Amino acid sequence: MNIKEYLKQAFYLDKMINSMLELAETLDKLLTKATVIFSYIPSNTSIIFKHEELICKILHL
């Protein structure tokens, strides 16, 4: 393997690593947005509990 092929391979691997890091960052942001905090402390908002019950039903399917 000559220097040109070695550098070409290194450049390709660098691009692949950067693309995987960007994908990991994007997935982390999506997971952070989708994180829901469930609380067993009653509150005055029944809408939250309706959404919580709906999500639980979907997850149990």
C-alpha positions as a LaTeX table, in Angstrom:
\begin{tabular}{lrrr}
\hline
Residue & $x$ (\AA) & $y$ (\AA) & $z$ (\AA) \\
\hline
Met1 & 0.00 & 0.00 & 0.00 \\
Asn2 & 1.50 & 3.31 & $-0.99$ \\
Ile3 & 1.09 & 6.63 & 0.78 \\
Lys4 & $-1.71$ & 7.84 & $-1.51$ \\
Glu5 & $-3.85$ & 4.73 & $-0.87$ \\
Tyr6 & $-3.16$ & 4.93 & 2.86 \\
Leu7 & $-4.23$ & 8.58 & 3.05 \\
Lys8 & $-7.31$ & 7.85 & 0.91 \\
Gln9 & $-8.32$ & 5.06 & 3.30 \\
Ala10 & $-7.66$ & 7.28 & 6.35 \\
Phe11 & $-9.79$ & 10.06 & 4.84 \\
Tyr12 & $-12.63$ & 7.60 & 4.13 \\
Leu13 & $-12.50$ & 6.22 & 7.68 \\
Asp14 & $-12.51$ & 9.76 & 9.09 \\
Lys15 & $-15.64$ & 10.60 & 7.07 \\
Met16 & $-17.33$ & 7.40 & 8.28 \\
Ile17 & $-16.50$ & 8.14 & 11.92 \\
Asn18 & $-17.77$ & 11.71 & 11.63 \\
Ser19 & $-21.00$ & 10.51 & 10.03 \\
Met20 & $-21.54$ & 7.97 & 12.82 \\
Leu21 & $-20.88$ & 10.63 & 15.47 \\
Glu22 & $-23.45$ & 12.92 & 13.83 \\
Leu23 & $-25.96$ & 10.08 & 13.75 \\
Ala24 & $-25.35$ & 9.31 & 17.43 \\
Glu25 & $-25.81$ & 12.99 & 18.30 \\
Thr26 & $-29.06$ & 13.16 & 16.31 \\
Leu27 & $-30.42$ & 10.03 & 17.97 \\
Asp28 & $-29.47$ & 11.37 & 21.40 \\
Lys29 & $-31.38$ & 14.59 & 20.69 \\
Leu30 & $-34.43$ & 12.63 & 19.54 \\
Leu31 & $-34.35$ & 10.46 & 22.65 \\
Thr32 & $-34.05$ & 13.51 & 24.86 \\
Lys33 & $-37.11$ & 15.03 & 23.19 \\
Ala34 & $-39.09$ & 11.80 & 23.54 \\
Thr35 & $-38.26$ & 11.23 & 27.20 \\
Val36 & $-41.38$ & 11.43 & 29.34 \\
Ile37 & $-41.33$ & 11.70 & 33.10 \\
Phe38 & $-44.08$ & 9.68 & 34.72 \\
Ser39 & $-45.07$ & 10.72 & 38.20 \\
Tyr40 & $-47.22$ & 8.91 & 40.73 \\
Ile41 & $-47.95$ & 12.14 & 42.57 \\
Pro42 & $-51.54$ & 13.18 & 41.81 \\
Ser43 & $-52.05$ & 16.59 & 40.27 \\
Asn44 & $-54.98$ & 18.66 & 39.14 \\
Thr45 & $-54.39$ & 17.97 & 35.45 \\
Ser46 & $-56.28$ & 14.91 & 34.29 \\
Ile47 & $-55.06$ & 15.39 & 30.71 \\
Ile48 & $-51.57$ & 14.26 & 31.67 \\
Phe49 & $-52.95$ & 11.06 & 33.18 \\
Lys50 & $-55.02$ & 10.39 & 30.06 \\
His51 & $-51.90$ & 10.70 & 27.93 \\
Glu52 & $-49.97$ & 8.53 & 30.38 \\
Glu53 & $-52.65$ & 5.83 & 30.29 \\
Leu54 & $-52.73$ & 5.92 & 26.48 \\
Ile55 & $-48.94$ & 5.58 & 26.25 \\
Cys56 & $-49.00$ & 2.69 & 28.74 \\
Lys57 & $-51.70$ & 0.92 & 26.73 \\
Ile58 & $-49.68$ & 1.33 & 23.54 \\
Leu59 & $-46.54$ & 0.01 & 25.23 \\
His60 & $-48.39$ & $-3.05$ & 26.55 \\
Leu61 & $-49.57$ & $-4.04$ & 23.05 \\
\hline
\end{tabular}
